CSV table of C-alpha atoms and ligand atoms in Angstrom, one decimal:
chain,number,residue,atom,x,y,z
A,1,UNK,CA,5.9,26.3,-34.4
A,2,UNK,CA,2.4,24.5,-34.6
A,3,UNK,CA,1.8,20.5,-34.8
A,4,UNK,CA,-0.5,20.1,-36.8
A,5,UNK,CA,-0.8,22.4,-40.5
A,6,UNK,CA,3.5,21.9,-40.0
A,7,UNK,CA,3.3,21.1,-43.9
A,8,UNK,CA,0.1,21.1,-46.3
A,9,UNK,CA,-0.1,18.9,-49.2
A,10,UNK,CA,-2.4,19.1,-51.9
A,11,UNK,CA,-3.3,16.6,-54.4
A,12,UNK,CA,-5.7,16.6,-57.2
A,13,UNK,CA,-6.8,13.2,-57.0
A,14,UNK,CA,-5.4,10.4,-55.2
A,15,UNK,CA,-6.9,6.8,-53.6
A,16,UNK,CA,-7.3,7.5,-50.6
A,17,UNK,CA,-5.6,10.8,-48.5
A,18,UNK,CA,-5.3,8.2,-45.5
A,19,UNK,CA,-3.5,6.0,-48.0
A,20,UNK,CA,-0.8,8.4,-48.8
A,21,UNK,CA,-0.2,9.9,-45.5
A,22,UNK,CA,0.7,6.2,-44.8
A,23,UNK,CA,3.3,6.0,-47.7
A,24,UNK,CA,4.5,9.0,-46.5
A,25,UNK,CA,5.2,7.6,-43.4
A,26,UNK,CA,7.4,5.5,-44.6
A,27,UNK,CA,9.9,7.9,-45.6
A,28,UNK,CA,12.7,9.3,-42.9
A,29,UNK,CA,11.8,13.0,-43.4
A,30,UNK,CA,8.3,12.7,-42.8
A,31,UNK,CA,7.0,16.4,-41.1
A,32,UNK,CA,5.4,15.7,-37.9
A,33,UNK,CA,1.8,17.1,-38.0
A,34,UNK,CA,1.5,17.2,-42.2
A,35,UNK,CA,-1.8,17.6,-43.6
A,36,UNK,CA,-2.7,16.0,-46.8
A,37,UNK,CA,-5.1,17.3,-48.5
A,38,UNK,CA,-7.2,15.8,-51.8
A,39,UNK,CA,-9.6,17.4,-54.3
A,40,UNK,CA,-10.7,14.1,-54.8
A,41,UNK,CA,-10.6,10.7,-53.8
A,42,UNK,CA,-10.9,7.7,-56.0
A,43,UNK,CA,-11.3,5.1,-53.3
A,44,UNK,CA,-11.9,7.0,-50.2
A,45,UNK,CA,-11.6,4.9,-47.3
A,46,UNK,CA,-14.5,5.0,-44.7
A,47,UNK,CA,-15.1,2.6,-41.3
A,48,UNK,CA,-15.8,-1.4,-41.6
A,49,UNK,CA,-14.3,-1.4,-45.1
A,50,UNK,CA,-17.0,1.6,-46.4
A,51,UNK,CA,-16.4,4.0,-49.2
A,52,UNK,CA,-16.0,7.6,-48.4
A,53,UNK,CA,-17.3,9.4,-51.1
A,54,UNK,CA,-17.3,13.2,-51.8
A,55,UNK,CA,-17.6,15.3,-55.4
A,56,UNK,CA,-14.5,16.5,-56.7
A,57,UNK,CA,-13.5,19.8,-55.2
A,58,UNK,CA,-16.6,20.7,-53.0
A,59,UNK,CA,-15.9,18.8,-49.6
A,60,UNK,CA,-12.7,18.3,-47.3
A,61,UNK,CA,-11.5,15.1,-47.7
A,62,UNK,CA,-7.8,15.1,-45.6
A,63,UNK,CA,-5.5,13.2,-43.2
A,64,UNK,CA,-3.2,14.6,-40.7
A,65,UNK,CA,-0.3,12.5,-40.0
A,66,UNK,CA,0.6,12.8,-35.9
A,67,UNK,CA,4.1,11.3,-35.1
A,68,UNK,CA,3.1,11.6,-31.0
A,69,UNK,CA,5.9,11.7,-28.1
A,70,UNK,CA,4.5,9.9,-25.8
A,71,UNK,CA,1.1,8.3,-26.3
A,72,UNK,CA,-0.6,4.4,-25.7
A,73,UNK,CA,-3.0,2.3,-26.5
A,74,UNK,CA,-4.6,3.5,-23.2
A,75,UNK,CA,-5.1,7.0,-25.1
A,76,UNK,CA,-7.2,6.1,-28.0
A,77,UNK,CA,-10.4,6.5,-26.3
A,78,UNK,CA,-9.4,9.6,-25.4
A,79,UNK,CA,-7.8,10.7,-28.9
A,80,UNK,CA,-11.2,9.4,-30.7
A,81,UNK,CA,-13.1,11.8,-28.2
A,82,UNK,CA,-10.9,14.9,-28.6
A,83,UNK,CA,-10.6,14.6,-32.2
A,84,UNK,CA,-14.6,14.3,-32.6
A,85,UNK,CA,-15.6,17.1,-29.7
A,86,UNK,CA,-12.7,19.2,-32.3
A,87,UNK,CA,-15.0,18.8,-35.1
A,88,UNK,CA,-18.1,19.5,-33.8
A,89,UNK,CA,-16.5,22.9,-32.3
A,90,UNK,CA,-15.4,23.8,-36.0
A,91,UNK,CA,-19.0,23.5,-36.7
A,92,UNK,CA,-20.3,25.4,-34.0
A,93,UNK,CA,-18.2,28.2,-35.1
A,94,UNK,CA,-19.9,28.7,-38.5
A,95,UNK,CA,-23.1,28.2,-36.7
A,96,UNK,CA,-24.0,24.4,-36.8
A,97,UNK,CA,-24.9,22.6,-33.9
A,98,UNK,CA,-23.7,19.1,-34.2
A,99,UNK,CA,-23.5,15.8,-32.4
A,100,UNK,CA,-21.3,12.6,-31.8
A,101,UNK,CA,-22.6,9.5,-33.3
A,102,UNK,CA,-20.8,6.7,-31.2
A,103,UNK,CA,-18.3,6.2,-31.7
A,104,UNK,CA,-17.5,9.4,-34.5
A,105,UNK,CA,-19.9,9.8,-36.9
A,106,UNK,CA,-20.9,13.8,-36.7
A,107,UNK,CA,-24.2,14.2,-37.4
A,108,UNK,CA,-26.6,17.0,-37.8
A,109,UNK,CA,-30.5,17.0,-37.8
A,110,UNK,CA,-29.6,13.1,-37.6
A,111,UNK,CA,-28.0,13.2,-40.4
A,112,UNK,CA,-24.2,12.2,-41.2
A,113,UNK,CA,-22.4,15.8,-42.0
A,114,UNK,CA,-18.8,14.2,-40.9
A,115,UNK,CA,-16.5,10.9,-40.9
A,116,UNK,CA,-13.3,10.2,-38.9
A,117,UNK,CA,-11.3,7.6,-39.9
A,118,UNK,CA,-7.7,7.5,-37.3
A,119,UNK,CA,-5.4,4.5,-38.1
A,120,UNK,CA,-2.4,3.9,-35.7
A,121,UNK,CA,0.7,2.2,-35.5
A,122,UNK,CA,1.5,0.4,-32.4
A,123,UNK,CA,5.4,-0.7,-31.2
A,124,UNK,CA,4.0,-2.6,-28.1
A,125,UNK,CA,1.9,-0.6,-26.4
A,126,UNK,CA,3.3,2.7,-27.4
A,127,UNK,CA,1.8,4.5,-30.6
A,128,UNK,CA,4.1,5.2,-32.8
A,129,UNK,CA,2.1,7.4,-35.2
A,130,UNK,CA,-1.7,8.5,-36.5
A,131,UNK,CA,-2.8,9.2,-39.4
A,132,UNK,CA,-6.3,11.1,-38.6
A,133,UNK,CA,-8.7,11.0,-41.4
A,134,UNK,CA,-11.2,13.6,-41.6
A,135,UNK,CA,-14.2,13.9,-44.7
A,136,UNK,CA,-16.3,16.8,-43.7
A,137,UNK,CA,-19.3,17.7,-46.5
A,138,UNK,CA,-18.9,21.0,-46.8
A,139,UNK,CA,-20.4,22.7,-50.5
A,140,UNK,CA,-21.7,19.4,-52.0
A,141,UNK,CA,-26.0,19.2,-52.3
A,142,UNK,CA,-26.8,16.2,-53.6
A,143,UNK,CA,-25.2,13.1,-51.1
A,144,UNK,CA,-25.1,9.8,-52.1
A,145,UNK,CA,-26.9,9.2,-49.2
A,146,UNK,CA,-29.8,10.7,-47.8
A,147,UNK,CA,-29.1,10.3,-44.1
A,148,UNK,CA,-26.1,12.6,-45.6
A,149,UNK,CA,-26.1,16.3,-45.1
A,150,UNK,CA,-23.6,19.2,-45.7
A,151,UNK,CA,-22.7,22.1,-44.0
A,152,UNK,CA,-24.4,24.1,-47.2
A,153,UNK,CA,-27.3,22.6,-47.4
A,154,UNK,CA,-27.4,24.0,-43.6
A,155,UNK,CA,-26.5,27.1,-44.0
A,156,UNK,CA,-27.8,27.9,-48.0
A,157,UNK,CA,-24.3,29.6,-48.8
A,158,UNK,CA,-20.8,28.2,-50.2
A,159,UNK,CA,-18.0,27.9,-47.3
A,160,UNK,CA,-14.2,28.7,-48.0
A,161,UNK,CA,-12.4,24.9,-47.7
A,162,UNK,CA,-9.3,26.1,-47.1
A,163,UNK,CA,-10.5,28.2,-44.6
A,164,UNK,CA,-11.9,25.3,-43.0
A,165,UNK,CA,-9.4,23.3,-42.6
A,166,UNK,CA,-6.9,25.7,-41.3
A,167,UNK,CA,-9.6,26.7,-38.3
A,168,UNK,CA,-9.3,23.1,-37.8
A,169,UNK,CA,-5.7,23.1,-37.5
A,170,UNK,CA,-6.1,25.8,-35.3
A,171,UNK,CA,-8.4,24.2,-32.9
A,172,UNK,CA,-6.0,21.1,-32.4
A,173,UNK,CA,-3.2,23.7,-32.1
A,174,UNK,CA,-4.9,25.3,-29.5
A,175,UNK,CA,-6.5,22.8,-27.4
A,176,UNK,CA,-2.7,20.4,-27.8
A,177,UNK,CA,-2.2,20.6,-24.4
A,178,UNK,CA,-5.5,20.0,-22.7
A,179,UNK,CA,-6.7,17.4,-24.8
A,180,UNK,CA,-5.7,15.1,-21.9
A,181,UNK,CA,-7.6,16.1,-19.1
A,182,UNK,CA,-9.7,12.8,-19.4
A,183,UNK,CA,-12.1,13.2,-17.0
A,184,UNK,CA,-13.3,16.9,-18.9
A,185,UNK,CA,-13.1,15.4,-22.6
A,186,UNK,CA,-15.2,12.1,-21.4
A,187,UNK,CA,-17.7,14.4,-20.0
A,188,UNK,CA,-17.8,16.9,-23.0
A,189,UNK,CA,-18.2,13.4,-25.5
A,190,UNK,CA,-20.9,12.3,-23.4
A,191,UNK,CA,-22.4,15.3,-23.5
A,192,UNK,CA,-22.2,15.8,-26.9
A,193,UNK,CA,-23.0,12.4,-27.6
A,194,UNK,CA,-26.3,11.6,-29.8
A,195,UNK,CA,-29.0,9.3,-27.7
A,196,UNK,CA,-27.3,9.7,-24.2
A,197,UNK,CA,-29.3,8.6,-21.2
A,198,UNK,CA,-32.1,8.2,-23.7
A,199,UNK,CA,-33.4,4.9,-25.0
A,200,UNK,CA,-32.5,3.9,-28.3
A,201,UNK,CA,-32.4,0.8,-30.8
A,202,UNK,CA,-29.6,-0.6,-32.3
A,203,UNK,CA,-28.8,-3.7,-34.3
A,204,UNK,CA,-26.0,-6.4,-33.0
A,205,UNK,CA,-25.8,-9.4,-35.1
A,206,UNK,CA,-28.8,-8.9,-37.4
A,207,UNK,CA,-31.2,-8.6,-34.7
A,208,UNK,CA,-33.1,-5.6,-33.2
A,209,UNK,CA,-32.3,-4.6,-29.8
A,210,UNK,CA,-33.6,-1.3,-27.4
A,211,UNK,CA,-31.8,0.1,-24.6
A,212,UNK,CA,-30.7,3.2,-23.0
A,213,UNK,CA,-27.3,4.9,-23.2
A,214,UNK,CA,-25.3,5.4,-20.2
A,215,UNK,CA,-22.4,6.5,-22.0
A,216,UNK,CA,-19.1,5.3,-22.6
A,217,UNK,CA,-16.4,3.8,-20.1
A,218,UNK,CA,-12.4,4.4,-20.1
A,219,UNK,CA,-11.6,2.2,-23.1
A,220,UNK,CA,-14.1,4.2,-25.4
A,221,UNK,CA,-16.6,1.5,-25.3
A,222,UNK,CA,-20.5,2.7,-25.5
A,223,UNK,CA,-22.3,1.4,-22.8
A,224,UNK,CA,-26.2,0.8,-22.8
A,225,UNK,CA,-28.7,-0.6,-20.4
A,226,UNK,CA,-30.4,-3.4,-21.8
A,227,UNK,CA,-33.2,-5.3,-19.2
A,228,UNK,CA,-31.3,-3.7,-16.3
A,229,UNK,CA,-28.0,-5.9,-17.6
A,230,UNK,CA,-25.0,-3.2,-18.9
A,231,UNK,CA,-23.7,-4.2,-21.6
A,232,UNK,CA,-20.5,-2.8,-23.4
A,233,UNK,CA,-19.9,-2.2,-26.6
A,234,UNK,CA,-16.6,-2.0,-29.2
A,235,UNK,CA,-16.8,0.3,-32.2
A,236,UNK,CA,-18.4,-1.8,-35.2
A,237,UNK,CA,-19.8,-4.3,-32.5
A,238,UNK,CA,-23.6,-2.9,-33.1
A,239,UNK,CA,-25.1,0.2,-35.1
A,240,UNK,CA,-27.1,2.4,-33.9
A,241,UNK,CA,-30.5,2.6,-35.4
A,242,UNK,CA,-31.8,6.2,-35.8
B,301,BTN,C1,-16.5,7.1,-41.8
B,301,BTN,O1,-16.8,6.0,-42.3
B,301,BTN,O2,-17.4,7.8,-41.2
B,301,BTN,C2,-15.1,7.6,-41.9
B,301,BTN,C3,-14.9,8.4,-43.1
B,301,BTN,C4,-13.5,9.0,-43.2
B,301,BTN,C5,-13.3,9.6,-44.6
B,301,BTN,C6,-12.0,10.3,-44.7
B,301,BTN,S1,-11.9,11.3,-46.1
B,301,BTN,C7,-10.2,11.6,-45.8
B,301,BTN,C8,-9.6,10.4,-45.2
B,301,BTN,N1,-9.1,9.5,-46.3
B,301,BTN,C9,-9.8,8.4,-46.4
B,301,BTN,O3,-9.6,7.5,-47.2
B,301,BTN,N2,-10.7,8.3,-45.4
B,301,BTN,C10,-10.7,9.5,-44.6
């Protein structure tokens, strides 16, 4: 039987569908690989403490809760990369060409069309589950934001979400047991990856800084050439400026 798509849950409304997958974790009987899925969220979770937020019933707004066998710390890097490179196949196969924002915003036209939120739970080094969180705009035209853009405002038409979202499921399904050939997913991110090798700006610590991206290094960290000094980078350490 498949991982992940082993269960669906739909809810109407709920906090946050990252919130409940982690109260369902709790419970013995929890089915390895459930989706949860929400209409709407009332306090949608996004990264450095953001709100996620999406109009009732027109985007995907889900978790996917990943009891793994045999995965580490080591493997997040790796897990972020596959995850992201997942979503932005999705796209391609309804036609959108999409990028990585380090670390895993998805962005199209520059533009955020995609959020991935993964929380873990370690027992030493060993993870002992995921809980993969995943807003996608899909049928939603007027963002709160206007570095925002959906997958309709793309592609002028209404998409099927449940359709969506099983694709998606798909994808992981079918990929499972190559997602990890490292040295192929690093080079597919990097490839993928918005501003590589180019020169960019970004902000660390209020100030303005240029450099150009060389890419990312084994523990996921973005790494960029500043005054022929390479500097490394943890996720939330600097944003990009674009
Ligand atoms: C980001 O800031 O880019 C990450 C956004 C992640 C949002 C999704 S929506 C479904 C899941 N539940 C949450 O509360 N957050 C994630």
């Amino acid at each position: 039987m498949s991982l992940f798509g082993a269960k669906f849950i739909f809810l109407d409304s709920v906090d946050s569908t990252n919130n409940y997958a982690a109260t369902l974790l709790e419970q013995l009987d929890t089915v390895n690989g459930t989706v949860v899925l929400a209409e709407y969220q009332t306090k949608g979770k996004g990264q450095r403490n953001n709100v996620w937020q999406a109009k009732k019933g027109e985007n995907l707004t889900f978790s996917i809760i990943w009891i793994p066998d045999n995965l580490s710390v080591s493997d997040l890097a790796c897990l972020n990369w596959w995850i992201s490179l997942t979503l932005t196949r999705l796209l391609k196969s309804y036609g959108i060409n999409a990028v990585i924002k380090w670390p895993n915003d998805i962005l199209v036209n520059e533009r955020k069309i995609a959020g991935i939120l993964i929380e873990n739970r370690l027992q030493g080094e060993r993870i002992k589950s995921l809980i993969i969180g995943i807003g996608l705009n899909v049928n939603q035209i007027f963002l709160e934001s206007e570095k925002g853009i959906s997958m309709k405002m793309i592609k002028n038409k209404d998409f099927d979400l449940n359709h969506i979202l099983v694709d998606f499921c798909y994808l992981l399904n079918t990929e499972i047991n190559t997602w990890k050939d490292y040295k192929k997913l690093k080079s597919d991110y990097e490839n993928s990856l918005f501003g590589n090798q180019k020169e960019i700006t970004y902000s660390l610590n209020n100030s303005t800084h240029s450099g150009r991206v060389k890419g990312v290094n084994t523990q996921g960290q973005l790494l960029i050439l500043d005054q022929d000094q390479m500097k490394t980078f943890n996720a939330g350490e600097i944003t990009l400026l674009y």
